[in-house]
Short mmCIF file of C-alpha atoms in Angstrom, two decimals:
data_model
loop_
_atom_site.label_atom_id
_atom_site.label_comp_id
_atom_site.label_asym_id
_atom_site.label_seq_id
_atom_site.Cartn_x
_atom_site.Cartn_y
_atom_site.Cartn_z
CA MET Q 113 18.78 -21.30 3.57
CA SER Q 114 18.38 -20.25 7.19
CA VAL Q 115 18.20 -16.80 8.73
CA THR Q 116 18.59 -16.55 12.50
CA PHE Q 117 18.00 -13.87 15.09
CA GLN Q 118 21.77 -13.43 15.24
CA ASP Q 119 21.73 -12.65 11.51
CA VAL Q 120 19.20 -9.89 12.20
CA LEU Q 121 21.36 -8.51 15.02
CA ASP Q 122 24.39 -8.57 12.73
CA ALA Q 123 22.40 -6.75 10.03
CA ARG Q 124 21.38 -4.10 12.55
CA ASP Q 125 25.02 -3.47 13.44
CA ARG Q 126 26.07 -3.51 9.77
CA ILE Q 127 23.60 -0.81 8.71
CA ALA Q 128 23.69 1.26 11.91
CA GLY Q 129 23.96 4.98 11.25
CA GLN Q 130 23.19 4.60 7.55
CA VAL Q 131 19.42 3.94 7.74
CA ASP Q 132 16.93 5.89 9.84
CA ARG Q 133 15.40 4.26 12.87
CA THR Q 134 11.77 5.09 12.10
CA PRO Q 135 9.40 6.22 14.86
CA VAL Q 136 6.79 4.06 16.58
CA ARG Q 137 3.78 5.74 18.14
CA HIS Q 138 0.45 4.79 19.63
CA SER Q 139 -2.42 6.06 17.49
CA ARG Q 140 -5.45 7.09 19.50
CA LYS Q 141 -7.43 7.93 16.38
CA LEU Q 142 -6.82 4.59 14.65
CA SER Q 143 -7.53 2.84 17.94
CA GLU Q 144 -10.90 4.58 18.16
CA LEU Q 145 -11.60 3.73 14.51
CA THR Q 146 -10.77 0.01 14.70
CA GLY Q 147 -11.51 -0.98 18.30
CA ALA Q 148 -7.94 -2.30 18.73
CA GLN Q 149 -5.09 -0.58 20.53
CA VAL Q 150 -2.96 0.43 17.55
CA TRP Q 151 0.72 1.25 17.33
CA VAL Q 152 2.21 2.31 13.98
CA LYS Q 153 5.81 2.04 12.81
CA PHE Q 154 6.26 4.79 10.25
CA ASP Q 155 8.56 3.18 7.69
CA ASN Q 156 7.18 5.61 5.11
CA LEU Q 157 9.57 8.12 6.69
CA HIS Q 158 12.69 6.43 5.36
CA TYR Q 159 14.65 8.60 2.92
CA THR Q 160 13.46 6.52 -0.06
CA GLY Q 161 9.94 6.21 1.36
CA SER Q 162 9.77 2.53 2.34
CA PHE Q 163 11.09 -0.25 4.58
CA LYS Q 164 13.24 -1.65 1.77
CA GLU Q 165 16.34 0.34 2.74
CA ARG Q 166 17.40 -2.01 5.55
CA GLY Q 167 17.48 -5.12 3.39
CA ALA Q 168 19.03 -3.40 0.38
CA LEU Q 169 21.88 -1.87 2.39
CA ASN Q 170 22.55 -5.09 4.29
CA ARG Q 171 22.73 -7.10 1.05
CA LEU Q 172 24.98 -4.55 -0.69
CA SER Q 173 27.27 -4.53 2.34
CA LEU Q 174 27.78 -8.27 1.94
CA LEU Q 175 29.16 -7.99 -1.62
CA ASN Q 176 32.83 -8.76 -2.14
CA GLU Q 177 35.11 -6.41 -4.08
CA ASP Q 178 34.65 -8.20 -7.41
CA GLU Q 179 30.84 -8.15 -7.04
CA ARG Q 180 30.88 -4.44 -6.18
CA ARG Q 181 32.86 -3.73 -9.33
CA ARG Q 182 30.48 -5.75 -11.55
CA GLY Q 183 27.38 -4.14 -10.10
CA VAL Q 184 23.95 -5.49 -9.29
CA VAL Q 185 20.65 -5.97 -11.13
CA ALA Q 186 17.19 -6.35 -9.65
CA ALA Q 187 13.54 -6.51 -10.65
CA SER Q 188 11.27 -4.20 -8.70
CA ALA Q 189 8.01 -2.30 -8.91
CA GLY Q 190 9.68 0.60 -7.16
CA ASN Q 191 10.54 0.45 -3.47
CA HIS Q 192 13.35 -2.13 -3.61
CA ALA Q 193 14.55 -0.31 -6.72
CA GLN Q 194 14.84 3.06 -4.98
CA ALA Q 195 16.50 1.60 -1.89
CA LEU Q 196 19.04 -0.36 -3.95
CA ALA Q 197 19.72 2.64 -6.21
CA TYR Q 198 20.22 5.04 -3.31
CA HIS Q 199 22.53 2.87 -1.24
CA GLY Q 200 24.30 1.55 -4.35
CA ALA Q 201 25.19 5.13 -5.25
CA ARG Q 202 26.40 5.78 -1.70
CA LEU Q 203 28.63 2.70 -1.77
CA GLY Q 204 29.83 3.14 -5.37
CA VAL Q 205 28.06 -0.01 -6.64
CA PRO Q 206 26.50 0.26 -10.16
CA VAL Q 207 22.78 -0.59 -10.07
CA THR Q 208 20.47 -1.64 -12.91
CA ILE Q 209 16.74 -1.97 -12.19
CA VAL Q 210 14.15 -3.69 -14.37
CA MET Q 211 10.65 -2.34 -13.74
CA PRO Q 212 7.36 -3.66 -15.14
CA GLU Q 213 5.24 -1.62 -17.51
CA GLY Q 214 2.69 0.40 -15.58
CA THR Q 215 4.98 1.07 -12.61
CA PRO Q 216 3.89 4.37 -10.99
CA PHE Q 217 5.78 7.29 -12.47
CA THR Q 218 6.87 8.54 -9.06
CA LYS Q 219 8.74 5.27 -8.42
CA ILE Q 220 10.42 5.25 -11.84
CA GLU Q 221 11.65 8.82 -11.47
CA GLY Q 222 12.69 8.25 -7.86
CA THR Q 223 14.85 5.31 -8.94
CA ARG Q 224 16.48 7.25 -11.78
CA ARG Q 225 17.06 10.22 -9.52
CA HIS Q 226 19.15 8.01 -7.22
CA GLY Q 227 21.43 7.15 -10.16
CA ALA Q 228 20.28 3.71 -11.27
CA ASN Q 229 19.95 2.56 -14.88
CA VAL Q 230 16.21 1.83 -15.28
CA VAL Q 231 14.94 -0.69 -17.83
CA ILE Q 232 11.17 -0.93 -18.40
CA HIS Q 233 10.39 -4.50 -19.39
CA GLY Q 234 7.59 -7.00 -18.72
CA LEU Q 235 3.88 -6.74 -18.09
CA ASP Q 236 4.35 -7.67 -14.44
CA PHE Q 237 6.98 -8.51 -11.83
CA SER Q 238 7.53 -11.98 -13.28
CA GLY Q 239 8.38 -10.56 -16.70
CA SER Q 240 10.76 -8.05 -15.16
CA THR Q 241 12.47 -10.79 -13.18
CA GLU Q 242 13.08 -12.81 -16.34
CA GLU Q 243 14.73 -9.79 -17.97
CA ALA Q 244 16.84 -9.15 -14.86
CA HIS Q 245 18.04 -12.76 -14.97
CA ARG Q 246 18.95 -12.33 -18.64
CA LEU Q 247 20.97 -9.20 -17.85
CA ARG Q 248 22.69 -11.04 -14.99
CA ASP Q 249 23.75 -13.84 -17.34
CA GLU Q 250 24.82 -11.59 -20.23
CA GLU Q 251 26.35 -8.63 -18.38
CA GLY Q 252 27.81 -10.39 -15.33
CA PHE Q 253 25.74 -8.46 -12.79
CA VAL Q 254 24.93 -9.86 -9.35
CA PHE Q 255 21.18 -10.48 -9.10
CA VAL Q 256 19.68 -9.09 -5.89
CA SER Q 257 16.17 -10.36 -5.27
CA ALA Q 258 13.72 -8.00 -3.61
CA PHE Q 259 12.86 -10.72 -1.09
CA ASP Q 260 14.19 -14.21 -1.92
CA ASP Q 261 17.62 -13.63 -0.40
CA ALA Q 262 18.95 -14.33 3.10
CA GLY Q 263 20.75 -10.98 3.30
CA ILE Q 264 17.58 -9.13 2.33
CA VAL Q 265 15.48 -11.06 4.89
CA ALA Q 266 17.97 -10.43 7.70
CA GLY Q 267 18.01 -6.72 6.92
CA GLN Q 268 14.22 -6.47 6.88
CA GLY Q 269 14.16 -8.23 10.25
CA VAL Q 270 15.61 -5.07 11.81
CA CYS Q 271 12.10 -3.57 11.37
CA GLY Q 272 10.58 -6.14 13.73
CA LEU Q 273 13.51 -5.78 16.12
CA GLU Q 274 13.04 -2.01 16.38
CA PHE Q 275 9.26 -2.35 16.68
CA LEU Q 276 9.39 -4.69 19.67
CA GLU Q 277 12.15 -2.69 21.35
CA ASP Q 278 10.06 0.49 21.09
CA ALA Q 279 6.66 -1.11 21.89
CA PRO Q 280 7.31 -4.25 23.97
CA GLU Q 281 3.67 -4.35 25.10
CA LEU Q 282 2.46 -5.40 21.64
CA GLU Q 283 0.43 -8.62 21.42
CA ALA Q 284 0.36 -8.88 17.63
CA LEU Q 285 2.04 -7.62 14.47
CA VAL Q 286 0.13 -7.20 11.20
CA ILE Q 287 2.49 -7.11 8.23
CA PRO Q 288 1.82 -6.94 4.47
CA ILE Q 289 3.10 -9.84 2.35
CA GLY Q 290 4.39 -9.53 -1.20
CA GLY Q 291 7.48 -11.64 -1.68
CA GLY Q 292 7.63 -12.25 2.06
CA GLY Q 293 10.96 -10.70 3.04
CA LEU Q 294 9.55 -8.20 5.55
CA ILE Q 295 7.25 -10.61 7.35
CA ALA Q 296 9.89 -13.36 7.45
CA GLY Q 297 12.64 -11.20 8.92
CA SER Q 298 10.33 -9.31 11.29
CA SER Q 299 8.71 -12.53 12.53
CA ILE Q 300 12.12 -14.03 13.34
CA ALA Q 301 13.11 -10.93 15.32
CA ALA Q 302 9.76 -10.44 17.04
CA LYS Q 303 9.42 -14.07 18.09
CA ALA Q 304 12.99 -14.05 19.49
CA LEU Q 305 12.17 -11.04 21.66
CA LYS Q 306 8.63 -12.10 22.56
CA PRO Q 307 7.82 -15.76 21.76
CA ASP Q 308 4.07 -15.40 22.39
CA ILE Q 309 3.54 -12.48 20.01
CA ARG Q 310 1.01 -13.26 17.28
CA ILE Q 311 1.96 -12.62 13.64
CA PHE Q 312 -0.67 -11.88 10.98
CA GLY Q 313 0.05 -11.41 7.30
CA VAL Q 314 -1.94 -9.33 4.81
CA GLU Q 315 -2.30 -10.03 1.09
CA ALA Q 316 -4.23 -8.36 -1.71
CA ALA Q 317 -7.14 -10.46 -2.98
CA MET Q 318 -5.70 -10.29 -6.50
CA TYR Q 319 -2.33 -11.69 -5.32
CA PRO Q 320 -2.87 -14.26 -2.52
CA SER Q 321 0.32 -16.20 -3.25
CA PHE Q 322 1.33 -16.97 0.36
CA SER Q 323 -2.12 -18.07 1.52
CA MET Q 324 -2.71 -20.23 -1.56
CA ARG Q 325 0.69 -21.88 -1.20
CA ARG Q 326 -0.20 -22.59 2.43
CA GLN Q 327 -3.31 -24.41 1.22
CA GLY Q 328 -1.29 -26.42 -1.28
CA LEU Q 329 -2.90 -24.64 -4.23
CA ALA Q 330 -1.33 -23.10 -7.29
CA PRO Q 331 -1.51 -19.31 -6.92
CA LYS Q 332 -4.07 -17.55 -9.10
CA CYS Q 333 -2.81 -13.99 -9.28
CA GLY Q 334 -3.29 -11.04 -11.59
CA GLY Q 335 -4.97 -7.70 -12.07
CA GLN Q 336 -4.37 -4.05 -11.33
CA THR Q 337 -4.27 -3.51 -7.58
CA ILE Q 338 -3.63 -0.31 -5.67
CA ALA Q 339 -1.29 -2.41 -3.51
CA GLU Q 340 1.22 -2.88 -6.35
CA GLY Q 341 4.05 -3.10 -3.82
CA ILE Q 342 2.79 -6.55 -2.77
CA ALA Q 343 1.48 -7.64 -6.18
CA ILE Q 344 3.76 -10.69 -6.35
CA LYS Q 345 2.57 -13.84 -8.12
CA ALA Q 346 4.81 -16.18 -6.13
CA VAL Q 347 6.11 -15.63 -2.61
CA GLY Q 348 9.85 -16.27 -2.29
CA ASP Q 349 11.00 -19.75 -1.32
CA ILE Q 350 13.39 -18.53 1.38
CA PRO Q 351 10.95 -16.16 3.15
CA TYR Q 352 8.09 -18.66 2.84
CA ALA Q 353 10.08 -21.41 4.54
CA LEU Q 354 11.13 -19.01 7.32
CA ALA Q 355 7.78 -17.29 7.89
CA GLU Q 356 5.25 -20.09 7.41
CA PRO Q 357 5.78 -21.68 10.86
CA LEU Q 358 5.66 -18.28 12.57
CA ILE Q 359 2.55 -16.74 10.99
CA GLU Q 360 -0.76 -17.42 12.72
CA GLU Q 361 -3.00 -16.33 9.85
CA VAL Q 362 -2.86 -14.56 6.50
CA LEU Q 363 -5.73 -12.15 5.91
CA VAL Q 364 -6.74 -11.43 2.31
CA CYS Q 365 -8.11 -7.93 1.76
CA GLU Q 366 -10.11 -6.40 -1.07
CA GLU Q 367 -9.25 -3.24 -2.97
CA ALA Q 368 -11.73 -1.14 -0.99
CA ASP Q 369 -9.98 -2.15 2.25
CA PHE Q 370 -6.63 -0.89 0.97
CA GLU Q 371 -8.22 2.32 -0.31
CA ARG Q 372 -9.82 2.98 3.06
CA GLY Q 373 -6.49 2.33 4.76
CA VAL Q 374 -4.73 4.89 2.56
CA ALA Q 375 -7.51 7.42 3.18
CA TYR Q 376 -7.56 6.97 6.96
CA PHE Q 377 -3.79 7.28 7.26
CA ALA Q 378 -4.08 10.58 5.38
CA THR Q 379 -7.09 11.99 7.19
CA LEU Q 380 -6.54 10.65 10.72
CA GLU Q 381 -2.77 10.18 11.03
CA LYS Q 382 -1.89 13.01 8.61
CA THR Q 383 0.63 10.78 6.85
CA VAL Q 384 0.93 9.31 3.36
CA ALA Q 385 0.67 5.55 2.80
CA GLU Q 386 0.84 3.70 -0.49
CA GLY Q 387 -1.62 0.86 -1.02
CA ALA Q 388 0.68 -1.88 0.28
CA GLY Q 389 1.79 0.35 3.15
CA ALA Q 390 -1.80 0.58 4.33
CA GLY Q 391 -2.19 -3.22 4.33
CA GLY Q 392 -2.08 -3.62 8.10
CA LEU Q 393 -4.80 -1.03 8.63
CA ALA Q 394 -6.81 -2.59 5.79
CA ALA Q 395 -6.79 -5.89 7.70
CA LEU Q 396 -8.02 -4.23 10.91
CA LEU Q 397 -10.81 -2.48 9.00
CA ALA Q 398 -11.84 -5.71 7.25
CA HIS Q 399 -11.64 -7.91 10.37
CA PRO Q 400 -12.42 -5.68 13.38
CA ASP Q 401 -13.68 -8.49 15.63
CA LYS Q 402 -10.41 -10.42 15.27
CA PHE Q 403 -8.37 -7.57 16.77
CA ARG Q 404 -10.82 -5.80 19.08
CA GLY Q 405 -9.13 -4.83 22.32
CA MET Q 406 -5.77 -6.30 21.22
CA LYS Q 407 -2.50 -4.35 21.30
CA VAL Q 408 -1.58 -4.42 17.62
CA GLY Q 409 1.44 -3.13 15.74
CA LEU Q 410 1.06 -2.02 12.11
CA VAL Q 411 4.06 -1.58 9.84
CA LEU Q 412 3.27 1.36 7.55
CA CYS Q 413 5.82 -0.06 5.17
CA GLY Q 414 5.77 2.52 2.38
CA GLY Q 415 4.47 5.91 1.30
CA ASN Q 416 5.45 6.02 -2.38
CA ILE Q 417 2.04 6.62 -3.89
CA ASP Q 418 1.52 8.66 -7.04
CA ALA Q 419 -0.06 12.05 -6.23
CA ARG Q 420 -2.82 11.53 -8.78
CA MET Q 421 -3.68 8.12 -7.33
CA LEU Q 422 -3.73 9.54 -3.81
CA ALA Q 423 -6.19 12.20 -4.97
CA VAL Q 424 -8.37 9.53 -6.61
CA VAL Q 425 -8.38 7.39 -3.45
CA LEU Q 426 -9.29 10.32 -1.20
CA ASN Q 427 -12.14 11.36 -3.50
CA ARG Q 428 -13.41 7.77 -3.71
CA GLU Q 429 -13.52 7.66 0.08
CA LEU Q 430 -15.65 10.81 0.07
CA VAL Q 431 -18.02 8.99 -2.29
CA ARG Q 432 -18.16 5.96 0.06
CA GLU Q 433 -18.98 8.24 2.96
CA LYS Q 434 -21.62 10.00 0.80
CA ARG Q 435 -19.80 13.28 1.24
CA LEU Q 436 -19.57 13.49 -2.56
CA VAL Q 437 -22.85 12.51 -4.19
CA MET Q 438 -23.99 12.49 -7.80
CA TYR Q 439 -27.69 13.34 -8.19
CA ARG Q 440 -29.02 12.36 -11.62
CA ILE Q 441 -32.21 14.27 -12.40
CA LEU Q 442 -34.53 13.96 -15.40
CA GLY Q 443 -36.32 17.24 -16.09
CA ASP Q 444 -37.69 19.63 -18.65
CA ASP Q 445 -35.19 21.47 -20.83
CA ARG Q 446 -36.43 24.97 -20.14
CA PRO Q 447 -34.97 28.23 -18.82
CA GLY Q 448 -34.67 28.42 -15.03
CA MET Q 449 -34.71 24.63 -14.48
CA MET Q 450 -31.10 24.49 -13.32
CA SER Q 451 -31.35 27.51 -11.04
CA LYS Q 452 -34.38 26.02 -9.27
CA MET Q 453 -32.62 22.70 -8.65
CA ALA Q 454 -29.54 24.58 -7.47
CA GLY Q 455 -31.75 26.57 -5.14
CA VAL Q 456 -33.06 23.40 -3.50
CA ILE Q 457 -29.58 21.97 -3.06
CA GLY Q 458 -27.99 25.23 -1.91
CA GLY Q 459 -30.86 25.94 0.43
CA LEU Q 460 -30.05 22.74 2.32
CA GLY Q 461 -26.34 23.55 2.53
CA GLY Q 462 -25.13 21.34 -0.32
CA ASN Q 463 -22.15 22.60 -2.30
CA ILE Q 464 -22.44 21.99 -6.06
CA ILE Q 465 -19.07 20.89 -7.45
CA ASP Q 466 -19.96 20.07 -11.08
CA ILE Q 467 -22.94 19.89 -13.44
CA THR Q 468 -23.30 18.10 -16.76
CA HIS Q 469 -26.26 18.03 -19.16
CA ASP Q 470 -27.34 15.16 -21.41
CA ARG Q 471 -29.88 15.93 -24.14
CA LEU Q 472 -28.91 13.20 -26.64
CA SER Q 473 -29.46 9.89 -24.84
CA LEU Q 474 -32.44 8.12 -26.38
CA ASP Q 475 -34.01 7.37 -22.98
CA VAL Q 476 -34.26 11.14 -22.38
CA PRO Q 477 -37.35 12.88 -23.86
CA ALA Q 478 -36.65 15.13 -26.83
CA LYS Q 479 -37.93 18.12 -24.84
CA GLY Q 480 -36.14 17.08 -21.71
CA ALA Q 481 -32.63 16.83 -20.32
CA GLU Q 482 -30.77 14.71 -17.85
CA PHE Q 483 -28.70 16.57 -15.27
CA ASP Q 484 -25.80 15.04 -13.34
CA ILE Q 485 -25.13 17.26 -10.34
CA LEU Q 486 -22.08 16.46 -8.18
CA VAL Q 487 -22.65 17.78 -4.67
CA GLU Q 488 -20.45 18.00 -1.60
CA THR Q 489 -22.43 17.12 1.54
CA ARG Q 490 -21.70 16.92 5.26
CA ASP Q 491 -22.41 13.20 5.59
CA GLY Q 492 -24.74 10.40 4.51
CA ALA Q 493 -27.75 11.77 6.39
CA HIS Q 494 -27.29 15.18 4.75
CA ALA Q 495 -27.01 13.54 1.32
CA ASP Q 496 -30.24 11.61 1.89
CA GLU Q 497 -31.99 14.77 3.04
CA ILE Q 498 -31.05 16.55 -0.19
CA GLY Q 499 -32.26 13.60 -2.27
CA ARG Q 500 -35.62 13.45 -0.46
CA THR Q 501 -36.16 17.19 -0.80
CA LEU Q 502 -35.43 17.09 -4.54
CA VAL Q 503 -38.07 14.36 -4.96
CA GLU Q 504 -40.56 16.26 -2.80
CA SER Q 505 -39.92 19.33 -4.97
CA GLY Q 506 -41.01 17.38 -8.03
CA TYR Q 507 -37.71 16.37 -9.54
CA ALA Q 508 -37.30 12.81 -10.82
CA LEU Q 509 -34.11 11.27 -9.42
CA ARG Q 510 -32.58 8.49 -11.50
CA ARG Q 511 -30.20 5.94 -9.95
#
């Protein structure tokens, strides 16, 4: 099934005035961080928090009257679900969503809040898709794939169209790949407007379905990734066929890369990105030499991250930067021991966040204790200074 640039233009006209045109801006801070010249398209600012609205609305708008009456069913980890639920409610189309077990609570509640019937079924996206197909066959619903659908791909292509219209100087786009709908549609639009633009995809190391298919290998996917929005075991046939000739390279990123991307969007751009949404920045952080000096566009494709997970990611980044450090000290269990250690740390400007004592581990002397002291520091050099001073003061640090 083919999707053309004209299909993308038609989708733009079809959804005009019903979906926000998200802003594009040059990021000086991310440019300084990565060495590239970085532009960001803030698709996290859509009403439902992700890029999925364009494709969902375009596909729903293509339903005939009988299909609208029967309603639609889809499998989704959250973003397609919320977009379909929201626009389905606007258009009076009943929506049923099957979500895998372990889907972030914020995405489940967001989908229900928009009026959809939510079914939790399956350990992963594949299991949810099987259940959605069963409901389609038994209930007469229209199945709307999150990505393997020409109407979805054409709608997602409006993202690339807007990006190049707002930042025509771009030399490359870096786009996360799950099922492939966003990169397929955006590549078609971007290449039509600027044939020499370079397209790079980003996948999570646990779910490299596009890159493995490109190599002629069976995908080996699985595991809990922070980028659950692109945790797809098999890229869609339609988007793969459309995108494969247009993509220069697919970059596979590790969990730490996605975490850093989420953290830097929060601390530098003052905006919220979910793991998949930070995929473009993750690729720049993991492969700085590939993009140095290049004018690069990043699609921040979603911001639906659970608040607890965002807090965990931000704290883990403080640990990576050694701004949160755990000092494990073996010492005598006697009065005044803790106050003296605290005096050393506080005297150097360290802020003690938490202290725990261990007197029962068998590798701790019966008359001793092991202290875990969590300290907030200024940076890595400050953390090392505190560690050295503790050792020089006679305290035994244990790693």
